[in-house]
Coordinates of C-alpha atoms in Angstrom, one line a residue:
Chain X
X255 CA 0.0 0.0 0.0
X256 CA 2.7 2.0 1.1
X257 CA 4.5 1.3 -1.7
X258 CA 1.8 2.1 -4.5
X259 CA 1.6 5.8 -2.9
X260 CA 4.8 6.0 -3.7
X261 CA 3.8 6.2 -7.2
X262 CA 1.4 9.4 -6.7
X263 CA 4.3 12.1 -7.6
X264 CA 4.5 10.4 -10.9
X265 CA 1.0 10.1 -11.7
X266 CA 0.6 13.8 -11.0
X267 CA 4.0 14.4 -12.8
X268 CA 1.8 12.4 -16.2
X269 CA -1.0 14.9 -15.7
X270 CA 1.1 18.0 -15.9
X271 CA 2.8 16.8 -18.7
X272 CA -0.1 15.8 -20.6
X273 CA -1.3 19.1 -19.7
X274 CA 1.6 21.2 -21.0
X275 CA 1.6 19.4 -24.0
X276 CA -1.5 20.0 -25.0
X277 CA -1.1 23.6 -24.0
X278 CA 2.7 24.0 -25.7
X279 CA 1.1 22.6 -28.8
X280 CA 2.0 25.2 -31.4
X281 CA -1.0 24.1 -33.6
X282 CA -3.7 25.2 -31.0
X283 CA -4.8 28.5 -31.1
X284 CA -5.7 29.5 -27.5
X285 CA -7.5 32.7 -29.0
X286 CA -9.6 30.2 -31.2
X287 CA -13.2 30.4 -29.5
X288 CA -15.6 27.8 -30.3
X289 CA -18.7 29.1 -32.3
X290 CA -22.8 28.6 -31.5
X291 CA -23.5 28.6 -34.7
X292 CA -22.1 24.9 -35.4
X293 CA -25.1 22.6 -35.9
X294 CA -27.3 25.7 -35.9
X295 CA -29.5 27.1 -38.6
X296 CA -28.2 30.0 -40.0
X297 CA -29.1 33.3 -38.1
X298 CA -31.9 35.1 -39.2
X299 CA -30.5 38.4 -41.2
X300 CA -32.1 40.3 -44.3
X301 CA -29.4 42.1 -46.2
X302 CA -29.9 44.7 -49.2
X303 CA -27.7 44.4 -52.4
X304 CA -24.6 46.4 -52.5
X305 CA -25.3 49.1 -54.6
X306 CA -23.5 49.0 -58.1
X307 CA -22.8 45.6 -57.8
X308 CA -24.9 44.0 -60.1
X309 CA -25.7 41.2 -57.7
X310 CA -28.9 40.9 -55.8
X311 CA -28.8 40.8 -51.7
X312 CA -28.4 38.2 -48.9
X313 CA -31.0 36.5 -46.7
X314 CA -31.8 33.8 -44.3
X315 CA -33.9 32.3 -46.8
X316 CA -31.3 32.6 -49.4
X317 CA -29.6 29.6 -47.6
X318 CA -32.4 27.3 -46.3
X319 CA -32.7 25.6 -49.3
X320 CA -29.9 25.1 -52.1
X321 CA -28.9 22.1 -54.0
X322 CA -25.7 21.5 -52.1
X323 CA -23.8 23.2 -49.3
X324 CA -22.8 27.1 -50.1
X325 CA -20.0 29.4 -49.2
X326 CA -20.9 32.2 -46.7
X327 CA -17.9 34.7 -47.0
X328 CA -18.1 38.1 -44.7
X329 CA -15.4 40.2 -46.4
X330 CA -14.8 44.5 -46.7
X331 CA -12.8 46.5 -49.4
X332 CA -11.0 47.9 -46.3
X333 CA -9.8 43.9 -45.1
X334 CA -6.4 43.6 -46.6
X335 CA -6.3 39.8 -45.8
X336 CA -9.8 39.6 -47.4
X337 CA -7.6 40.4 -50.7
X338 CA -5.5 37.8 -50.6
X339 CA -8.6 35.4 -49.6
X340 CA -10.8 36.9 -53.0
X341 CA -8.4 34.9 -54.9
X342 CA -8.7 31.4 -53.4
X343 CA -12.2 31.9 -53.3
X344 CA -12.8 32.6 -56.8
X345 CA -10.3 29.4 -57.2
X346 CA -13.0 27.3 -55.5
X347 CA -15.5 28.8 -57.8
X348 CA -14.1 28.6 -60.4
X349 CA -12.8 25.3 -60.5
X350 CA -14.9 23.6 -58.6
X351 CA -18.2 25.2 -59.0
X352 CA -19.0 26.4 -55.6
X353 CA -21.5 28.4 -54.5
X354 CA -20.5 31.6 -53.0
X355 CA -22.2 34.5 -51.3
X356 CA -21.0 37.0 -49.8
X357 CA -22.0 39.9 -46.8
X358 CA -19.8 42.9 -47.1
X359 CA -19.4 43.7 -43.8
X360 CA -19.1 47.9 -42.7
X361 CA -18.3 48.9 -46.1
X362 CA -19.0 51.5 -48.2
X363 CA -20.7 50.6 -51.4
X364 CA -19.0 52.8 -53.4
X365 CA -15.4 51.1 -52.4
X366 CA -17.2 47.5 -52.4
X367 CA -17.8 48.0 -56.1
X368 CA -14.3 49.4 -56.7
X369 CA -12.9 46.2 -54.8
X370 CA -15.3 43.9 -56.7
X371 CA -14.5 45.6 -60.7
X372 CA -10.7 45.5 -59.5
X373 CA -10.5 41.9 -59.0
X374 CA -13.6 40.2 -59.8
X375 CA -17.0 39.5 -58.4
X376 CA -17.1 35.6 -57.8
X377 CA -20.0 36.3 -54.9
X378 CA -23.4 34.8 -56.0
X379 CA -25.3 37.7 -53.8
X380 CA -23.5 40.6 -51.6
X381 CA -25.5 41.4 -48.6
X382 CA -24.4 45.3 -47.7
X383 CA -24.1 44.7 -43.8
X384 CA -23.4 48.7 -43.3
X385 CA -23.9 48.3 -39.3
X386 CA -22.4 45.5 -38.8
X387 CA -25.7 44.1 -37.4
X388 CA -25.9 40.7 -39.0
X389 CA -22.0 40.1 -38.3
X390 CA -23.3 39.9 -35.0
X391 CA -25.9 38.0 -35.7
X392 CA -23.5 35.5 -37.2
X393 CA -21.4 36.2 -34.3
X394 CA -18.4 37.1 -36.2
X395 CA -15.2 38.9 -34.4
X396 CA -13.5 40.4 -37.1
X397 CA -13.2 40.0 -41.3
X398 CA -12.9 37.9 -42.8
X399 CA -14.5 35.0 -41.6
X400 CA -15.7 32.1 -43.7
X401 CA -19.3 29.9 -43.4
X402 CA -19.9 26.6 -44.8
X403 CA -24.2 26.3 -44.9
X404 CA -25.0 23.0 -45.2
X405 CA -28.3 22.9 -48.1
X406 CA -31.0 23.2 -45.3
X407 CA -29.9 26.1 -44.0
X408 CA -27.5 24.4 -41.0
X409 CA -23.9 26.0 -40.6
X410 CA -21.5 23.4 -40.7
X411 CA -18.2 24.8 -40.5
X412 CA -17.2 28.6 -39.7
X413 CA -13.5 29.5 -40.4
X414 CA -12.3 32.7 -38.6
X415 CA -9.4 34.8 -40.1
X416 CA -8.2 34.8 -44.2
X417 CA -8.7 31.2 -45.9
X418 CA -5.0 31.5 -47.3
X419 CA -2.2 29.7 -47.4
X420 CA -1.4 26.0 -48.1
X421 CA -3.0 24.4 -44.2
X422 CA -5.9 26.5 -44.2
X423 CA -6.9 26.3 -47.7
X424 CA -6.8 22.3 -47.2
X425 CA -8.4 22.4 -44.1
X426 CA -11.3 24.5 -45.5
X427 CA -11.1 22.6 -49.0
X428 CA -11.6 19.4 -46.8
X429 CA -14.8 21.1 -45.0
X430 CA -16.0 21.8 -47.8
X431 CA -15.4 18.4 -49.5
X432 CA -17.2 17.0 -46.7
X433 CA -20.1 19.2 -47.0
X434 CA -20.5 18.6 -50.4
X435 CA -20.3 14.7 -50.6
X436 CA -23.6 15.0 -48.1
X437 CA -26.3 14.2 -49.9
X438 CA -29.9 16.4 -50.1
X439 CA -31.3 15.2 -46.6
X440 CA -34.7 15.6 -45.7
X441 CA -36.2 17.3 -42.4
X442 CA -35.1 16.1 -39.0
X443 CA -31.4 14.7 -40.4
Chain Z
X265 CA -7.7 64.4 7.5
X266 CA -10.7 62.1 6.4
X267 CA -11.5 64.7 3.7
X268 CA -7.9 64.1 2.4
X269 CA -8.2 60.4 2.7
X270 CA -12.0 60.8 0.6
X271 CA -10.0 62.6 -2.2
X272 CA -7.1 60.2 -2.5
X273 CA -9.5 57.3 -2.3
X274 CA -11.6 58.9 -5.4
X275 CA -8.8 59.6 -7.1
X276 CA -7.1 55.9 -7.1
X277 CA -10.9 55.2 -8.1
X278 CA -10.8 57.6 -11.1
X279 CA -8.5 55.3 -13.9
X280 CA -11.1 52.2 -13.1
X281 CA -13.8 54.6 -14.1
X282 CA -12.7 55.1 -17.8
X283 CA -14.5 53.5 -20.3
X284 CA -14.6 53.4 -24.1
X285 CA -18.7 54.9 -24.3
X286 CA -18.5 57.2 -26.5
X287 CA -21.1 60.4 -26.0
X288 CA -23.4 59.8 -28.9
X289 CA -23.9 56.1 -27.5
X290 CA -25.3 57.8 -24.1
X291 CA -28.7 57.0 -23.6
X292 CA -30.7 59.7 -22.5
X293 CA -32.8 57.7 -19.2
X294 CA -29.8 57.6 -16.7
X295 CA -31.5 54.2 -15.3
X296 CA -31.1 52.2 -18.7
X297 CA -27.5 53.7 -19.1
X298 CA -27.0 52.5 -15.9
X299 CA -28.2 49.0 -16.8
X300 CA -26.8 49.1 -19.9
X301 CA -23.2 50.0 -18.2
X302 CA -23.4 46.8 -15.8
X303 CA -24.3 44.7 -18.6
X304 CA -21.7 45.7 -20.8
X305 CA -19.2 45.5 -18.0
X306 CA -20.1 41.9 -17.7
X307 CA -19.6 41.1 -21.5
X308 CA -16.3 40.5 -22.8
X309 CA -14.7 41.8 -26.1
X310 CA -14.7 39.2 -28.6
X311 CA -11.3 40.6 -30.3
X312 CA -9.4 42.2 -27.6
X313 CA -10.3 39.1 -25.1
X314 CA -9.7 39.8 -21.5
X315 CA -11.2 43.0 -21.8
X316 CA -15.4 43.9 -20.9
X317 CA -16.8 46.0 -24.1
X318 CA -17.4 48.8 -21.4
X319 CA -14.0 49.4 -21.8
X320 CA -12.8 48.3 -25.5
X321 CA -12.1 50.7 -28.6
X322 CA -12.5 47.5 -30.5
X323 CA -15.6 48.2 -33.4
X324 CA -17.1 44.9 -32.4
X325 CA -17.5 46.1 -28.8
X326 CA -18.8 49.6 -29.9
X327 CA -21.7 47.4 -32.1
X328 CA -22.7 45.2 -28.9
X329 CA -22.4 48.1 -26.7
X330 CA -25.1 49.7 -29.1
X331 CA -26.8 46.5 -29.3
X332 CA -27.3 46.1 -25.3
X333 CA -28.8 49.3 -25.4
X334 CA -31.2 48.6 -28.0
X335 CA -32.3 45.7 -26.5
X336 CA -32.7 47.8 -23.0
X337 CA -34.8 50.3 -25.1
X338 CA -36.7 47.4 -26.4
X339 CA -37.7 46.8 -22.7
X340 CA -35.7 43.2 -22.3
X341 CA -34.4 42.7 -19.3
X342 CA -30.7 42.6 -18.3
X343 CA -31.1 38.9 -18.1
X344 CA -32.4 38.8 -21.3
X345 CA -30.1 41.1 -22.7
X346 CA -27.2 38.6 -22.0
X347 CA -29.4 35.6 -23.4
X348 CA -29.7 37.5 -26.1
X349 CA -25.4 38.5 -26.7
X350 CA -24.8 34.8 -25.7
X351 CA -26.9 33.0 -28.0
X352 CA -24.7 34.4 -30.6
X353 CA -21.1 34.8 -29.4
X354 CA -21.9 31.7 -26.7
X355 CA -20.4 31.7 -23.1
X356 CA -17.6 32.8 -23.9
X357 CA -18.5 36.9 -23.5
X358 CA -19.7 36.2 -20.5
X359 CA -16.5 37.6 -18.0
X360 CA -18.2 35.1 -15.5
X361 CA -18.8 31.4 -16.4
X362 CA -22.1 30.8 -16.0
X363 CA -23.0 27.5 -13.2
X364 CA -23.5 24.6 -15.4
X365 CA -22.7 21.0 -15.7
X366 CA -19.5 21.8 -18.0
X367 CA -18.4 24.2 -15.9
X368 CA -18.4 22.2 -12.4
X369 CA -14.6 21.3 -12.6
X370 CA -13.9 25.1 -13.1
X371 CA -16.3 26.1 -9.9
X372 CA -15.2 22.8 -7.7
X373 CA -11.5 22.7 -8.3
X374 CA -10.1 25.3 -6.2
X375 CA -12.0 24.4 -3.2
X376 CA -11.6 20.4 -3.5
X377 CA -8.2 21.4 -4.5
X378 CA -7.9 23.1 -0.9
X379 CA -9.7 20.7 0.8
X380 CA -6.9 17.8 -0.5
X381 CA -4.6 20.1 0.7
X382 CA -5.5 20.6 4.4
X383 CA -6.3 17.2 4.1
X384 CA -2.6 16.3 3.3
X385 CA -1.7 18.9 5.4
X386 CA -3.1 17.3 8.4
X387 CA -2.4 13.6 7.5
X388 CA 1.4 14.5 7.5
X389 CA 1.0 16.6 10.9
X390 CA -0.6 13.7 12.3
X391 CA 2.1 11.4 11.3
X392 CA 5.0 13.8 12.4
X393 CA 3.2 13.2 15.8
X394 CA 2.5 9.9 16.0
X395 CA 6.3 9.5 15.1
X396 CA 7.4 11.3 18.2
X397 CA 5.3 9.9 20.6
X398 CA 6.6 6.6 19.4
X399 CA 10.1 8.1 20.1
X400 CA 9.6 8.8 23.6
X401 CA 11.6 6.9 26.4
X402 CA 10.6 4.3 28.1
X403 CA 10.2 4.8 31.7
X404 CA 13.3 2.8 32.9
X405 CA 15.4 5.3 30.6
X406 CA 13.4 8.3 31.6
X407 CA 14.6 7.3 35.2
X408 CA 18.3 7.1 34.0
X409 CA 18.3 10.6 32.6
X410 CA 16.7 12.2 35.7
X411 CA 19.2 10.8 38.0
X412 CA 22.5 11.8 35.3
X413 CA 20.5 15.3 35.5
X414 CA 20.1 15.6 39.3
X415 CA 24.1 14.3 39.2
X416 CA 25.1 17.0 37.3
X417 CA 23.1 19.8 39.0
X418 CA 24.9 18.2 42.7
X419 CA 28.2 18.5 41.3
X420 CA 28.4 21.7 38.4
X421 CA 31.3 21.1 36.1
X422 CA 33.6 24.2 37.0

């Protein structure tokens, strides 16, 4: 008995050290914060067009019921990362047919549509989000941030922060793979 | 002297008083800004974490600090104000976990923690003492070291 409490120091010893090394991990972001949204229909929001566009507004309704899962992409002319993002983005359009909308979050229209001629408009519908009222309703923190909306409407998969660079485009291309191989389910799935 | 000790007490008050509400998000009833101010001083900043949006420059925290007080002006509650920011942005703007099943290791680890603690405490205390009662002489010894005492207190070394 005596003997076996001898061997408490190292148990404890194995719990810090698990502990650490989850914490030292350099691939876990400790700012990362978990979103409500996962599993969740997507928030109710009714967004005008962006003036000058040329695409028509965003809505809840807009994403309850699509063919297949859709892109939800909160991005501003003012983000610089949201620049280098509007490229892969219009890759995943492009070349592999997604869906992509988009709510242009606190911007003016008038440097939206600058943004959009300059580089291209791959965005489906651009919900102008001037107060920033349905980012909170989508509980973002910042721009951009990226949504995966499963066909009924559910969010599946948020991604906080540019989709750029070699990890986080595969991670999201893998989301989004995964999204897409789910077939058209009915109510209550 | 208590007048002097009132005004150095208001001042050391005076930097925890600052907050980031800007004048045109001053509601005109004193009672809801009141409100509103508690509330937002129990909501944390989504971007500049750590930090209440009472206090934050952040834009985020400027829109919920607007929000909270539309909702007030709506007539919710403060309660339901807070159900309201957490349904969106979760638990995690709430400065102070809420009491729930996932959170009973965070409220009952400090104290169990403390209670193990005495608890070892007093189980090595306890020993300690046993040990030295177990130590003692027994009494034929005990009678040896009187008499060797009462021999040397006869007969003082010089």
């Amino acid at each position: 008995m005596v003997r076996l409490l001898a061997l408490i120091p190292l148990l404890i010893a194995i719990v810090f050290g698990a502990f650490f090394l989850w914490g030292l991990n350099p691939d876990r972001d400790p700012s990362e914060l978990p979103s409500v949204l996962i599993s969740q229909p997507a928030p109710a929001f009714d967004l005008p067009p962006v003036p000058g566009a040329g695409v028509p507004g965003l809505a809840q309704e807009d994403l309850a019921d699509n063919d297949g899962a859709v892109v939800v992409n909160v991005f501003a002319s003012w983000c610089v990362p949201c620049r280098a993002e509007h490229a892969v983005l219009t890759r995943f359009v492009d070349e592999e047919g997604v869906r992509l909308f988009g709510i242009n979050y606190k911007d003016q229209p008038e440097d939206a549509v600058a943004w959009l001629e300059n580089l291209g408009n791959p965005y489906e519908r651009i919900g102008s989000d001037l107060d920033g009222r349905a980012g909170i309703e989508w509980g973002i923190s910042g721009v951009p941030e990226t949504f995966i909306v499963g066909s009924d409407g559910t969010v599946l998969f948020r991604y906080v922060g540019p989709v750029v660079g070699d990890e986080a485009v595969e991670e999201f291309g893998i989301a989004l793979a995964q999204a897409r191989a789910v077939p058209l389910q009915g109510e209550g799935s | 002297m208590k007048k002097l000790i009132a005004v150095f007490g208001l001042a050391l008050l005076l930097p925890v008083a600052a907050s980031a509400v800007e004048p045109d998000e001053i509601l005109a009833d004193p009672a809801l800004e009141a409100r509103a101010r508690g509330i937002s001083r129990q909501l944390r900043c989504v971007v500049c974490q750590n930090q209440d949006i009472d206090s934050s420059n952040a834009g985020v925290a400027r829109d919920l600090r607007l929000l909270v007080r539309e909702r007030l002006e709506a007539g919710d509650t403060d309660e339901q104000v807070i159900a309201f920011v957490t349904a969106r942005y979760g638990d995690f703007v709430l400065l102070k976990p809420p009491f729930k099943p996932e959170t009973y290791v965070l409220w009952f680890a400090p104290p169990a923690l403390a209670l193990l603690a005495l608890a070892a405490g007093a189980a090595v205390v306890a020993g300690n003492r046993k040990r030295r009662r177990q130590a003692a002489l027994d009494p034929e010894d005990d009678a040896r070291v009187a008499r060797i005492i009462e021999d040397y207190k006869r007969e003082p070394q010089s």
